[in-house]
mmCIF file of C-alpha atoms in Angstrom:
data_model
loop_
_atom_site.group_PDB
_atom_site.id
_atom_site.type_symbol
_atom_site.label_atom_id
_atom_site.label_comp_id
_atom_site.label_asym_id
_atom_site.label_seq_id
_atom_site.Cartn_x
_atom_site.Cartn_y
_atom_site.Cartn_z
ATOM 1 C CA UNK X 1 27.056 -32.385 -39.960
ATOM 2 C CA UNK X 2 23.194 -32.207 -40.247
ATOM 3 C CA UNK X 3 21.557 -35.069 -42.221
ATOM 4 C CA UNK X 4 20.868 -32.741 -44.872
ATOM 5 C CA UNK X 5 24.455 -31.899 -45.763
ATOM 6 C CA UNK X 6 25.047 -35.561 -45.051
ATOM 7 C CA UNK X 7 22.513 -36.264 -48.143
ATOM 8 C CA UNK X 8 24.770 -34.022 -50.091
ATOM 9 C CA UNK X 9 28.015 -35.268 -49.195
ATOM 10 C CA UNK X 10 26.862 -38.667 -50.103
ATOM 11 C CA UNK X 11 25.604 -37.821 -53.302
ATOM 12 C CA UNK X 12 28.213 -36.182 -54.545
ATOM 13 C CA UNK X 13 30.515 -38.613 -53.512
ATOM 14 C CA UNK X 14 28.899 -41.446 -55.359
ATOM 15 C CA UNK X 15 27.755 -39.400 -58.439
ATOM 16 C CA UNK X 16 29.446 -40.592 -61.941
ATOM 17 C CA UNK X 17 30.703 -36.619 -62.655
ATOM 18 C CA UNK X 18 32.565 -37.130 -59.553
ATOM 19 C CA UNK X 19 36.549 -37.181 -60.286
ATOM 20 C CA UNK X 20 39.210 -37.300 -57.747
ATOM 21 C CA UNK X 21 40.143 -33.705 -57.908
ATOM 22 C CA UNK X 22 36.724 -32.529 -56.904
ATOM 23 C CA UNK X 23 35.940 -35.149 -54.575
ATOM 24 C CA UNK X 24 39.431 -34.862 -52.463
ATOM 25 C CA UNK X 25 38.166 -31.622 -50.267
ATOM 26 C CA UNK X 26 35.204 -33.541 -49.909
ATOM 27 C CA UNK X 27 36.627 -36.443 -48.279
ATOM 28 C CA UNK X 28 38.706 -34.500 -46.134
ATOM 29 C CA UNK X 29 35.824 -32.091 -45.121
ATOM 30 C CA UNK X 30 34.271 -35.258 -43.763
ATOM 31 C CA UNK X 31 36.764 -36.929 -41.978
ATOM 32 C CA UNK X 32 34.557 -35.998 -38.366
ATOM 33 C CA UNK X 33 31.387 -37.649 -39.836
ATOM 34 C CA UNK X 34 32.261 -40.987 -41.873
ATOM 35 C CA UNK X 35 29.839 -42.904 -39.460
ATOM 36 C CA UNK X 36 26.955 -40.858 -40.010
ATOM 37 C CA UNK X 37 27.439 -40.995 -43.886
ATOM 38 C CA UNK X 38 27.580 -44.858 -43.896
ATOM 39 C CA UNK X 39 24.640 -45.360 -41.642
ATOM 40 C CA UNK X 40 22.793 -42.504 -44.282
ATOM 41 C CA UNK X 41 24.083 -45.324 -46.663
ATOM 42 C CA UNK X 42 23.348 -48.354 -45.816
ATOM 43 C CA UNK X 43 20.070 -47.265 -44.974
ATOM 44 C CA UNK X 44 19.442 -46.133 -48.621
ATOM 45 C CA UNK X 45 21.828 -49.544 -49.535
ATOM 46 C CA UNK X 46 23.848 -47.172 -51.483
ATOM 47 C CA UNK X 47 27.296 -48.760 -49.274
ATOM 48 C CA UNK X 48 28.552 -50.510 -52.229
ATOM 49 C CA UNK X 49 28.182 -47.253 -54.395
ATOM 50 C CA UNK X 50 30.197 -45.677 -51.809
ATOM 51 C CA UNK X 51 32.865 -48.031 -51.285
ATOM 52 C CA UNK X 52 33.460 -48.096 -55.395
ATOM 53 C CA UNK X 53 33.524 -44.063 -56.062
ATOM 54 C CA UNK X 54 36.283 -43.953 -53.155
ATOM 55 C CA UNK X 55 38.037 -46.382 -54.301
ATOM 56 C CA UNK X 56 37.602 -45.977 -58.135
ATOM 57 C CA UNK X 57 39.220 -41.894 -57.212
ATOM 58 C CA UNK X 58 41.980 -42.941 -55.314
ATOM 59 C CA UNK X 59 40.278 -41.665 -52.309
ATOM 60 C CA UNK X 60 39.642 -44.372 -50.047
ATOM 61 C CA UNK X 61 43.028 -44.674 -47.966
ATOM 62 C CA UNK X 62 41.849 -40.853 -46.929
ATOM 63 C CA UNK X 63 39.817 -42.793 -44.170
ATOM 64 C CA UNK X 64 41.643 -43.395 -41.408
ATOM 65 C CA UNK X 65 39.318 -45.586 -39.151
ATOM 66 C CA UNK X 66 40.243 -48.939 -40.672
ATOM 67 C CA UNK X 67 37.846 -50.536 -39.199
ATOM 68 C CA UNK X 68 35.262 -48.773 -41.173
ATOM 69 C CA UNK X 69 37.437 -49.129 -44.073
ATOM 70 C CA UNK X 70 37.161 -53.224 -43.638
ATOM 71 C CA UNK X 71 33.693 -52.658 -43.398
ATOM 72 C CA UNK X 72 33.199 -51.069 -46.595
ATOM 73 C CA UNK X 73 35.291 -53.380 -48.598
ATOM 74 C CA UNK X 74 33.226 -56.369 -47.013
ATOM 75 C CA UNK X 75 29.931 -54.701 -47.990
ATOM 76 C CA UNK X 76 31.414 -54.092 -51.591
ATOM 77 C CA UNK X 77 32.455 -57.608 -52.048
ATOM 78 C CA UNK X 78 29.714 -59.588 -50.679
ATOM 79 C CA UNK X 79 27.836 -57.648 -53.108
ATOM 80 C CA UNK X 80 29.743 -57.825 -55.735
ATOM 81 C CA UNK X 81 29.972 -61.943 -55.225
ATOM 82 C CA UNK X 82 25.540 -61.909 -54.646
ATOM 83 C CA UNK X 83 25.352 -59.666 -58.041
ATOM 84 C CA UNK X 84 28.100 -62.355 -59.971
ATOM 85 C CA UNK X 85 25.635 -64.894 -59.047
ATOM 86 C CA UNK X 86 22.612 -63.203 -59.921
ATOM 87 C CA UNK X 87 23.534 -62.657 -63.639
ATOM 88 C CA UNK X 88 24.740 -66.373 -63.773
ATOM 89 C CA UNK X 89 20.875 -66.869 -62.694
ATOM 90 C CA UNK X 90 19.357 -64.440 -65.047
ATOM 91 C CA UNK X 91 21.291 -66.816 -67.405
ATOM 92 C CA UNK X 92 19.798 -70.087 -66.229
ATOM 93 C CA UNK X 93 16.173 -68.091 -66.506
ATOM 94 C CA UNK X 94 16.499 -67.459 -69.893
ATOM 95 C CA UNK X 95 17.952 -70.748 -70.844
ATOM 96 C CA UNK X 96 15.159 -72.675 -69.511
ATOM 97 C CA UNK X 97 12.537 -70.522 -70.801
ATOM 98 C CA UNK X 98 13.783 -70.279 -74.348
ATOM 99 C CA UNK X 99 13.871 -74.172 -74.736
ATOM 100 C CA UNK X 100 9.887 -73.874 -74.353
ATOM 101 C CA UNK X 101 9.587 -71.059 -76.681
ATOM 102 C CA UNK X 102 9.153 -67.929 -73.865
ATOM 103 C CA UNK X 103 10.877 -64.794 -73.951
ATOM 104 C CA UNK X 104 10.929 -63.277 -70.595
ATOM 105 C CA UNK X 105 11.414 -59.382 -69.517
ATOM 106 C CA UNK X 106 13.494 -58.546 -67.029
ATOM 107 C CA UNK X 107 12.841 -55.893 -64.813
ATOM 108 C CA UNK X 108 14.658 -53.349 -61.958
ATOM 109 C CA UNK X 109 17.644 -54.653 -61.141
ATOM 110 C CA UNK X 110 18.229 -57.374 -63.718
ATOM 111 C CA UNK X 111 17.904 -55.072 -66.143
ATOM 112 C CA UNK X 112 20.920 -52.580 -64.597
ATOM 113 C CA UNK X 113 22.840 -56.063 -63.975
ATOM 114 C CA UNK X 114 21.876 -57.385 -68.165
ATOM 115 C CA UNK X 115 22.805 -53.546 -69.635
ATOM 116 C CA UNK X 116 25.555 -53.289 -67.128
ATOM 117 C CA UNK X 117 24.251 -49.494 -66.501
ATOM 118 C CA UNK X 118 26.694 -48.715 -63.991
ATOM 119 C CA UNK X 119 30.549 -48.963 -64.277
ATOM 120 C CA UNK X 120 31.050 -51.975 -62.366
ATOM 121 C CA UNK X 121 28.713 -55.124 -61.097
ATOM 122 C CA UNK X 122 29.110 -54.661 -57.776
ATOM 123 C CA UNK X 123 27.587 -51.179 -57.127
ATOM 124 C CA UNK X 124 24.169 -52.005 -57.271
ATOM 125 C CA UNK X 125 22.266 -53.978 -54.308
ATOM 126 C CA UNK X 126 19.353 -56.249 -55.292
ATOM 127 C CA UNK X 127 16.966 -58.028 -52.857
ATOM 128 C CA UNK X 128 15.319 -60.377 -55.480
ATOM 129 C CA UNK X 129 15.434 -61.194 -59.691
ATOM 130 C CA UNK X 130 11.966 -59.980 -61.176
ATOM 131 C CA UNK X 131 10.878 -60.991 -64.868
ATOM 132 C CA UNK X 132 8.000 -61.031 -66.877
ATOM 133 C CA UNK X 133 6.126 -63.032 -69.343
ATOM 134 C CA UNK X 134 2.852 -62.679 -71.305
ATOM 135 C CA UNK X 135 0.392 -63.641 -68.951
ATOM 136 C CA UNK X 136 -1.038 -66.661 -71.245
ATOM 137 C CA UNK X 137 2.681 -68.046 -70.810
ATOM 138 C CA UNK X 138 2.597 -67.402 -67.211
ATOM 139 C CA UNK X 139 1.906 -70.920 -65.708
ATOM 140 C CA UNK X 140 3.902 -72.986 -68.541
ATOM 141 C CA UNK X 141 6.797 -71.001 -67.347
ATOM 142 C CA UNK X 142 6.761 -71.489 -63.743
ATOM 143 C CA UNK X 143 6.036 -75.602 -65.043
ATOM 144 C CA UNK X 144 9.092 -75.190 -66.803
ATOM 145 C CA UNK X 145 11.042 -73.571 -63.854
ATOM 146 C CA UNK X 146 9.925 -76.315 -61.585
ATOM 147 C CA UNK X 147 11.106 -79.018 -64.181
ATOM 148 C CA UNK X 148 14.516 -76.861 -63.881
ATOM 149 C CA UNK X 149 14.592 -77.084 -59.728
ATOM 150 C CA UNK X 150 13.063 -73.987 -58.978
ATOM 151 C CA UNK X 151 10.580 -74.507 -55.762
ATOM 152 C CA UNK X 152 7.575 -72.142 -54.869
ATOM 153 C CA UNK X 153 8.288 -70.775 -51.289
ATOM 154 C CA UNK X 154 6.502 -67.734 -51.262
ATOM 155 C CA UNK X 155 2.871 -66.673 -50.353
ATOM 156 C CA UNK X 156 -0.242 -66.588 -52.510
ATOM 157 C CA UNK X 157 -1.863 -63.618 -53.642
ATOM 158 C CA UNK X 158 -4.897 -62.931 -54.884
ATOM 159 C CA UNK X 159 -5.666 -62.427 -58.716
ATOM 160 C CA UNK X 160 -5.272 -58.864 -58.522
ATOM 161 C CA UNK X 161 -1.459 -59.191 -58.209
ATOM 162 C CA UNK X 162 1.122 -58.687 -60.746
ATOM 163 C CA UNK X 163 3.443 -61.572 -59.708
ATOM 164 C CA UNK X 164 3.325 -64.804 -59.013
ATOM 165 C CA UNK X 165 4.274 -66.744 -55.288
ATOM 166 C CA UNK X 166 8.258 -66.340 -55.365
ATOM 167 C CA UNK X 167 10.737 -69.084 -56.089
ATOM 168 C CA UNK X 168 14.421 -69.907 -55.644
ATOM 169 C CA UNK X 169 17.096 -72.713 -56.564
ATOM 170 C CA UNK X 170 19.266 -74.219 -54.534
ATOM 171 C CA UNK X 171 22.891 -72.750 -56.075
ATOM 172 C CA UNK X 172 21.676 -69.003 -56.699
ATOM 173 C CA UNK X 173 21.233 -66.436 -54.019
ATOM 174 C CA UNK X 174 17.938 -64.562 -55.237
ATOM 175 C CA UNK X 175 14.383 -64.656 -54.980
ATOM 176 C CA UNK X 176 12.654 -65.063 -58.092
ATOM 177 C CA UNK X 177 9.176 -63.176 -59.054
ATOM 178 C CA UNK X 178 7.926 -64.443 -62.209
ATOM 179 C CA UNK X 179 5.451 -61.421 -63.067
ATOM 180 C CA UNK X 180 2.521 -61.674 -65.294
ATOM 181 C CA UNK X 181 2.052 -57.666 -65.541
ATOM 182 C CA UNK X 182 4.908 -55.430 -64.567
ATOM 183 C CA UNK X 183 3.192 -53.595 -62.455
ATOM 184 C CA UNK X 184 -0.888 -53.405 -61.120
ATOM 185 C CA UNK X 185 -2.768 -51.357 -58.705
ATOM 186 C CA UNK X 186 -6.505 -50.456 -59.355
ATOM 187 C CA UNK X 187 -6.151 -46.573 -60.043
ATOM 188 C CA UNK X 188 -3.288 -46.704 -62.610
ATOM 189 C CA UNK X 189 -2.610 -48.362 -66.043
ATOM 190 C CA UNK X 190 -0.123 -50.882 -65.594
ATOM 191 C CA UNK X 191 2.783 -50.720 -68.182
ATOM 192 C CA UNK X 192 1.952 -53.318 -71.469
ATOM 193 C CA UNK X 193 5.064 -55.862 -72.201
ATOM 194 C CA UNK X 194 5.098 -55.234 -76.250
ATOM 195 C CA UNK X 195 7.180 -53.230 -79.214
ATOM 196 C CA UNK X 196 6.569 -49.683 -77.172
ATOM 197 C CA UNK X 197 7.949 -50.417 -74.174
ATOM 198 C CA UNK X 198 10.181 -53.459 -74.325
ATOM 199 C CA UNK X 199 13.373 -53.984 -76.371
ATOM 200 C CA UNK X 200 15.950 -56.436 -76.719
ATOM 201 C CA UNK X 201 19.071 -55.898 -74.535
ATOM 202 C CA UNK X 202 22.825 -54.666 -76.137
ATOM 203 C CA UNK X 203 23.654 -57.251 -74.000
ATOM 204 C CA UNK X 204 24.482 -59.971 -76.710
ATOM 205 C CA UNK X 205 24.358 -63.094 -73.715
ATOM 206 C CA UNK X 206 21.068 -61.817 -73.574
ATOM 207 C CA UNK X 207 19.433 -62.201 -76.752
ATOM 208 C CA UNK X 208 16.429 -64.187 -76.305
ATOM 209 C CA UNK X 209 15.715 -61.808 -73.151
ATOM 210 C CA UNK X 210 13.615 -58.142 -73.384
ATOM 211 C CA UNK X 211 14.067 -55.520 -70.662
ATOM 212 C CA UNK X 212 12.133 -52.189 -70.960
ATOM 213 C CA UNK X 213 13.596 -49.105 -72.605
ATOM 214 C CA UNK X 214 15.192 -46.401 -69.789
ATOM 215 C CA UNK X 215 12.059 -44.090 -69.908
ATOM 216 C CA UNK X 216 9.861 -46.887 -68.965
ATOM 217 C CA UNK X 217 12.560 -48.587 -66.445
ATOM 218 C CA UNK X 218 12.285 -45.441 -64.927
ATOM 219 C CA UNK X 219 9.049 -45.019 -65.142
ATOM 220 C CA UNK X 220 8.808 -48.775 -63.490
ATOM 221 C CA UNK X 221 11.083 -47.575 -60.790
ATOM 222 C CA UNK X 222 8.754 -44.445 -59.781
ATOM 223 C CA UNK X 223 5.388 -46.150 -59.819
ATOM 224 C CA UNK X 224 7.042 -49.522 -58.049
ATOM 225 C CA UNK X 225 9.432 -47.524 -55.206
ATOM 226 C CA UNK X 226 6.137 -44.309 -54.713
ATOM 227 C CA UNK X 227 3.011 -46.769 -55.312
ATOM 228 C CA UNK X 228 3.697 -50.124 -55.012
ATOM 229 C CA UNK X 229 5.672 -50.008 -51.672
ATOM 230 C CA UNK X 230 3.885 -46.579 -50.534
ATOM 231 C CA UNK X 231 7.161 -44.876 -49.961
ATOM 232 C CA UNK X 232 5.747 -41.369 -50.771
ATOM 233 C CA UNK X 233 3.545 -41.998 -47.619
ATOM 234 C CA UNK X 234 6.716 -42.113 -45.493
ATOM 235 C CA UNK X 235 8.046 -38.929 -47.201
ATOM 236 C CA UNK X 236 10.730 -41.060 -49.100
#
């Protein structure tokens, strides 16, 4: 199998129209190939994904190699446990910046974890929590962070940046980027945190929290994944 059908198998294995009955000749179509379709996956960190449509469509005792079947499950829980964590940390955020009067926006992945966009926590892989606050806020936050025993590990930037050094705390598993613009590069308007873009979330733990509304989470996702990190100039 060419890594083009590969692509295609994956996708519509993980996609939410999937259903057992059309997935089933799938599965079995691929039986030859299931290591080249989880090293496609992991290297697009889409394992999880995988692991849940299978198992969520009663398809996932159609792989014989249990050893790969072991490996899936791992990937799926460790995930799920790092994600668990994460929204007990988006938590603790927004608890410690709502006692000094800051409403923070939470961005990429916090917001998918806050909105709970996909059918279960454990599907989507994060590498680190990013908010945002008004940038006159910016450095009585990260005061109020460090009051709460969050330590600066991360390198400085210059002004230019959108985001300040990162931080973690001893108990949670993520990074932390407290941002100060969602987004900046030089030839492009970074998006404004305000009425237009931003809304509360339907997520009701969530209430003194924002997180931007889908066309500009999208939006955030293009210009973050194809500017920010350059991954149009590797043909990603």
């Amino acid at each position: 199998m060419n890594r083009e059908k590969i692509i295609e198998v994956l996708c519509r294995i993980i996609s939410p129209f999937s259903n057992e009955d059309n997935l089933a000749g799938i599965v079995e179509e691929a039986s030859n190939d299931w290591l080249d379709i989880v090293k496609t996956s992991n290297e697009n960190l889409l394992t999880p994904a995988l692991y849940f449509s299978l198992f969520y469509n009663r398809l996932f005792d159609k792989i014989k190699d249990e050893e790969l079947k072991n490996f899936l499950s791992t990937v799926y829980q460790k995930n799920l446990e790092r994600n668990e964590n994460i929204y007990k940390q988006i938590l603790d955020i927004q608890e410690i910046l709502s006692a000094c009067e800051i409403s923070p926006l939470f961005l990429k992945g916090a917001t998918v974890l806050i909105e709970k966009s996909y059918p279960d926590l454990g599907i989507r892989v994060m590498s680190d929590l990013d908010f945002m606050v008004l940038e006159d806020h910016i450095e009585k936050a990260i005061k109020k962070l460090q009051e709460n025993g969050y330590i600066i590990f991360g390198k400085a930037f210059n002004r230019w940046h959108h985001h300040y050094p990162r931080m973690n705390k001893n108990g949670f598993y993520a990074a932390i980027e407290p941002h100060f613009r969602v987004i900046y590069d030089k030839n492009i308007e970074y998006i404004p945190f305000n009425s237009e873009t931003s809304a509360a979330p339907s997520n009701g733990e969530f209430s003194n929290s924002y997180v931007l509304k889908p066309t500009w989470h999208l939006y955030h996702a293009f210009l973050h994944t194809a500017v920010v990190d350059k991954n149009h100039r590797q043909w990603r």
